[in-house]
Short mmCIF file of C-alpha atoms in Angstrom, two decimals:
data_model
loop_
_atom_site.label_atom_id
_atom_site.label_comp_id
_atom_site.label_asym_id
_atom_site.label_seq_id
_atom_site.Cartn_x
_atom_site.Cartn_y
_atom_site.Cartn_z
CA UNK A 26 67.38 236.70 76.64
CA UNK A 27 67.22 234.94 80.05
CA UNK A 28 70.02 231.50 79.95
CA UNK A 29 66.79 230.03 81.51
CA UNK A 30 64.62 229.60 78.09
CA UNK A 31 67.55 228.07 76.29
CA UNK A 32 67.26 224.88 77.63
CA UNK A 33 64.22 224.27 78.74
CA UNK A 34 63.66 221.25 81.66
CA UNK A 35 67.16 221.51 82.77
CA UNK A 36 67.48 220.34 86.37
CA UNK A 37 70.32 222.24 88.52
CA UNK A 38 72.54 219.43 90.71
CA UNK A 39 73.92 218.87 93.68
CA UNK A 40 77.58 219.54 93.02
CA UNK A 41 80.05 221.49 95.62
CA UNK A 42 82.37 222.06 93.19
CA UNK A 43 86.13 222.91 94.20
CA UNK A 44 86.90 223.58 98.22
CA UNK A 45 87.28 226.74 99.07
CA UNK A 46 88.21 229.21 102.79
CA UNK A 47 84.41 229.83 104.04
CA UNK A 48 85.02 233.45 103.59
CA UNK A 49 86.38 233.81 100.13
CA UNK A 50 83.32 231.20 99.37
CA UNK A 51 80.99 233.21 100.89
CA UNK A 52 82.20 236.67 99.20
CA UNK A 53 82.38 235.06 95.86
CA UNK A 54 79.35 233.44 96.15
CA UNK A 55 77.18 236.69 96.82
CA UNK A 56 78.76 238.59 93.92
CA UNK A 57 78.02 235.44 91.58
CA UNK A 58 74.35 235.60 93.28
CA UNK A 59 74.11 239.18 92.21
CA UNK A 60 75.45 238.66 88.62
CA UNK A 61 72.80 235.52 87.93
CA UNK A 62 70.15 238.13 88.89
CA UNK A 63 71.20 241.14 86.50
CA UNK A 64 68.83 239.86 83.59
CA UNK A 65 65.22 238.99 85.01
CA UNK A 66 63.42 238.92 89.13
CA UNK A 67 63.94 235.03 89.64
CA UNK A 68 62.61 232.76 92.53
CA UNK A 69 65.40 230.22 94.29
CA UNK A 70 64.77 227.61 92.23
CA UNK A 71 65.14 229.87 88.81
CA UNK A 72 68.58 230.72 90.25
CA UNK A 73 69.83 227.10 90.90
CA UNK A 74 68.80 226.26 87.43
CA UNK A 75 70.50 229.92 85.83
CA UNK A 76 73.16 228.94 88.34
CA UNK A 77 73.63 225.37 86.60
CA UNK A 78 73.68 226.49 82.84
CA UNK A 79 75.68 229.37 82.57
CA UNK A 80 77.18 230.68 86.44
CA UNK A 81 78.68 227.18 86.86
CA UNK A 82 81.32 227.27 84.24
CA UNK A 83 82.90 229.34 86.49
CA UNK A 84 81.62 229.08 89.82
CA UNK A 85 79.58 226.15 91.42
CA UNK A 86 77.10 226.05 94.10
CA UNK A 87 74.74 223.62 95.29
CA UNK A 88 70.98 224.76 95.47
CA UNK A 89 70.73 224.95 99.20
CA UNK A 90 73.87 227.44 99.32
CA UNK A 91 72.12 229.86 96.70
CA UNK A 92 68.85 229.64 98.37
CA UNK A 93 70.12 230.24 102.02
CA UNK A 94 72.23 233.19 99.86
CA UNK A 95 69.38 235.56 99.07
CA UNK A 96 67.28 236.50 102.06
CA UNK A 97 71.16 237.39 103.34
CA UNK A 98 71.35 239.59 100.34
CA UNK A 99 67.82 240.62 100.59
CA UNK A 100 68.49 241.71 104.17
CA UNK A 101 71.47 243.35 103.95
CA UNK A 102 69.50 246.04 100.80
CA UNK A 103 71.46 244.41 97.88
CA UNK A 104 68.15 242.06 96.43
CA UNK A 105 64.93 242.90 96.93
CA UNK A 106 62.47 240.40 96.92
CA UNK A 107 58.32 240.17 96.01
CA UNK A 108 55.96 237.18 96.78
CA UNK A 109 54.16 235.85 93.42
CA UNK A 110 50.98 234.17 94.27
CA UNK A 111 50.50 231.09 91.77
CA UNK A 112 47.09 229.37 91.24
CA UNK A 113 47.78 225.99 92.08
CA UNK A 114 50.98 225.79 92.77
CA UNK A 115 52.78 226.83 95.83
CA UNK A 116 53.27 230.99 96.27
CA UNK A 117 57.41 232.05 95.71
CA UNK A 118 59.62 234.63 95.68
CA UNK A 119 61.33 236.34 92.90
CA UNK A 120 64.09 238.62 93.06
CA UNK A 121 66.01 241.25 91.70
CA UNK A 122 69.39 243.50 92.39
CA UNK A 123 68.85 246.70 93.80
CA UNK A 124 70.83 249.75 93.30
CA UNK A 125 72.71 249.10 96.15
CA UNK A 126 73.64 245.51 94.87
CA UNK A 127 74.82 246.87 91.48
CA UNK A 128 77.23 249.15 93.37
CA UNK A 129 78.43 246.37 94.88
CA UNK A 130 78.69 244.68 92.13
CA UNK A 131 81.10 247.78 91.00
CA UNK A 132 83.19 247.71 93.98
CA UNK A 133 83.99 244.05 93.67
CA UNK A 134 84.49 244.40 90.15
CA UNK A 135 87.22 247.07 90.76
CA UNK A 136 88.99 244.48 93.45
CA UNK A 137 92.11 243.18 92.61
CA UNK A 138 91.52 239.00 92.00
CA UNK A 139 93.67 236.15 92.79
CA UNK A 140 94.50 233.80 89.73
CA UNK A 141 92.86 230.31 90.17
CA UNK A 142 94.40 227.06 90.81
CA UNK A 143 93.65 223.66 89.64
CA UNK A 144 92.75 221.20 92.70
CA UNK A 145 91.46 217.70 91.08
CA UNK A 146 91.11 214.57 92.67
CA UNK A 147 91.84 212.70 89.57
CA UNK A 148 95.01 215.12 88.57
CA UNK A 149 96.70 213.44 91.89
CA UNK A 150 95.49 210.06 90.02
CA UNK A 151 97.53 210.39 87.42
CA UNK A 152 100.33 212.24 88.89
CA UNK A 153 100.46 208.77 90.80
CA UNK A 154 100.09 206.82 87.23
CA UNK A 155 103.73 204.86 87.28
CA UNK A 156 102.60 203.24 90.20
CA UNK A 157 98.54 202.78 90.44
CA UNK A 158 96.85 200.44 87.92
CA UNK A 159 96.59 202.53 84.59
CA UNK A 160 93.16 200.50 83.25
CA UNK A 161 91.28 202.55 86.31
CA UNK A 162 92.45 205.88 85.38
CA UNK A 163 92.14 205.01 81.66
CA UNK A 164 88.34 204.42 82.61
CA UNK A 165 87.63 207.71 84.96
CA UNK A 166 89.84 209.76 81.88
CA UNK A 167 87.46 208.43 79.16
CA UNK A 168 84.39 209.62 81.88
CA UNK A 169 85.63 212.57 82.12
CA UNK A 170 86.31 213.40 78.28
CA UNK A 171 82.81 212.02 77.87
CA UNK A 172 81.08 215.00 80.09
CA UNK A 173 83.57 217.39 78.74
CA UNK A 174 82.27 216.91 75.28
CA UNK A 175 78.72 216.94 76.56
CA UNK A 176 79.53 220.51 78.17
CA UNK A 177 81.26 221.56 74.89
CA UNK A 178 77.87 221.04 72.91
CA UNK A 179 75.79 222.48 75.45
CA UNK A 180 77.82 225.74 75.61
CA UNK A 181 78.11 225.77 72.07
CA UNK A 182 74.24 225.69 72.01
CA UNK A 183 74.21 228.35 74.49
CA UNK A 184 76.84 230.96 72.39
CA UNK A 185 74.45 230.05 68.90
CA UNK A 186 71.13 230.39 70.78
CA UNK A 187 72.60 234.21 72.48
CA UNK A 188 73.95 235.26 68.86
CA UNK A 189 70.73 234.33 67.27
CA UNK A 190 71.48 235.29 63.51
CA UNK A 191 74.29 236.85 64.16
CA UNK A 192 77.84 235.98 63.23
CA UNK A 193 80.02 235.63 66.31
CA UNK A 194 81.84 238.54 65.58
CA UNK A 195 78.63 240.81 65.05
CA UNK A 196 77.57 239.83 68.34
CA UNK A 197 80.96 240.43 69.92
CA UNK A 198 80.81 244.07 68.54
CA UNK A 199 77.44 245.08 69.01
CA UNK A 200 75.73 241.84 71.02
CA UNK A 201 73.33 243.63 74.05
CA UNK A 202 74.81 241.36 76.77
CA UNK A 203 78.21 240.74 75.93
CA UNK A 204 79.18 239.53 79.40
CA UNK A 205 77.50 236.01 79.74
CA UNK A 206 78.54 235.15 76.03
CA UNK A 207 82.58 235.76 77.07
CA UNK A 208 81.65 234.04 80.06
CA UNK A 209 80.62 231.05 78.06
CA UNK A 210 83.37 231.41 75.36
CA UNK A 211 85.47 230.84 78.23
CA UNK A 212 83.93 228.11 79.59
CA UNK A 213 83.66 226.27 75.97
CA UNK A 214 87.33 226.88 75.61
CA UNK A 215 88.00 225.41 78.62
CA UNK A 216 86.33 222.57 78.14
CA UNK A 217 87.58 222.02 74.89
CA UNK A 218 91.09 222.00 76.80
CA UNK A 219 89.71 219.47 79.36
CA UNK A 220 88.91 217.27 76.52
CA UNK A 221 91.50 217.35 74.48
CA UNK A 222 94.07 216.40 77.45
CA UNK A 223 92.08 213.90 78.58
CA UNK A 224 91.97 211.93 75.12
CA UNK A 225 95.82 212.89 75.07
CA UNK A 226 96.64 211.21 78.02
CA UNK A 227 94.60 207.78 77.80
CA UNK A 228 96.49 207.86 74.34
CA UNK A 229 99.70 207.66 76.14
CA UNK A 230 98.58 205.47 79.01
CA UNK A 231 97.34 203.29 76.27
CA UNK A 232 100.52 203.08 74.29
CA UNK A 233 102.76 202.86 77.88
CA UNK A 234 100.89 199.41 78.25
CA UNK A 235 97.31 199.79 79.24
CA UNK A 236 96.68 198.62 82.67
CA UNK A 237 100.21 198.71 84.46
CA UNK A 238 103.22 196.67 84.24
CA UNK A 239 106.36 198.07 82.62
CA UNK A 240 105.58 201.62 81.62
CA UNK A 241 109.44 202.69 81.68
CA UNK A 242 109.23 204.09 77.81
CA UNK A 243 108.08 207.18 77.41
CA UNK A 244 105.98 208.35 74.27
CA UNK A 245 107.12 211.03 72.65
#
């Protein structure tokens, strides 16, 4: 089942996501490119959006970047790419992985990965919290727990709309594309995570007293 039928209308955005050396970007980016494409042939714009429900948990890309990405791909034997004439609407391109691409996709599974780090604008916020006004970073906290729980219900819609009638673990044992349901599991759990630290912590701010002053009393 392509990620792009479960919710239907779903716009991809301009996001950047984290910052990145150009050519770690640019290697990662392919390889997520070529995993988006395993399913189904899709044009650009069916990538951004494939790119923006299920890829993006894990690795973000703004639509330009993934459309300058595939005639690369395409001209280096890993895509290959058709024209689809469309009556009444503009003619586009669809794509799929080649053979070539899926050994790639081999070899840079094999590689060995570097963990991940957290870099977040609003972690330096708070590490700065004794000493910047608290009612601010109470505000951008409660906006952030606000689109974590909006991701949490639309990756739990994802994981029930992949299983179908199956029971989570009947589609973990026998489910015929296991890898973007972990993918999401891990993207719900981390979410989930998100959210539940950022409730934590405007709790405390809360209770340290609000929007500054004396906050020498820790809560327990």
């Amino acid at each position: 089942m392509s990620i792009l039928s479960i919710v239907p209308g779903y716009e991809p955005e301009d996001n950047p996501g984290r910052r990145k050396g150009k050519g770690a970007a640019r290697m990662a980016l392919r390889h997520a490119v070529l995993a988006a494409l395993l399913d189904e042939e899709l044009s650009g714009y069916q990538l951004a959006k494939s790119f923006g429900l299920g890829v993006a948990n894990f690795w973000q890309a703004v639509p330009q970047q993934l459309y300058a990405e595939l005639p690369k791909l395409e001209r280096e034997g890993l895509v290959a790419g058709r024209k689809v004439v469309q009556e009444g609407r503009p003619d586009k391109r669809v794509y799929r992985v080649t053979d070539l691409g899926l050994a790639e996709l081999e070899r840079f599974a094999a590689a060995t990965d570097k963990p991940s780090v957290i870099r977040d604008d609003l972690m330096v916020k708070v590490q700065a919290a004794d000493h910047v006004d608290t009612g601010i970073l109470i505000a951008r906290l409660t906006e952030r727990a606000a689109l974590a729980q909006a991701r949490i219900e639309l990756f739990d819609k994802l994981l029930r709309t992949m299983r179908g009638d199956a029971t989570e673990e009947e589609y973990l044992r026998h489910g015929a594309r296991i890898g973007p349901y972990l993918t999401c599991l891990r993207g719900l759990a981390f979410e989930r995570g998100n959210h539940a630290w950022y409730e934590r912590t405007v709790a405390v701010l809360r209770e340290r007293g609000g929007s500054g002053g004396d906050v020498s009393q820790a809560v327990p």
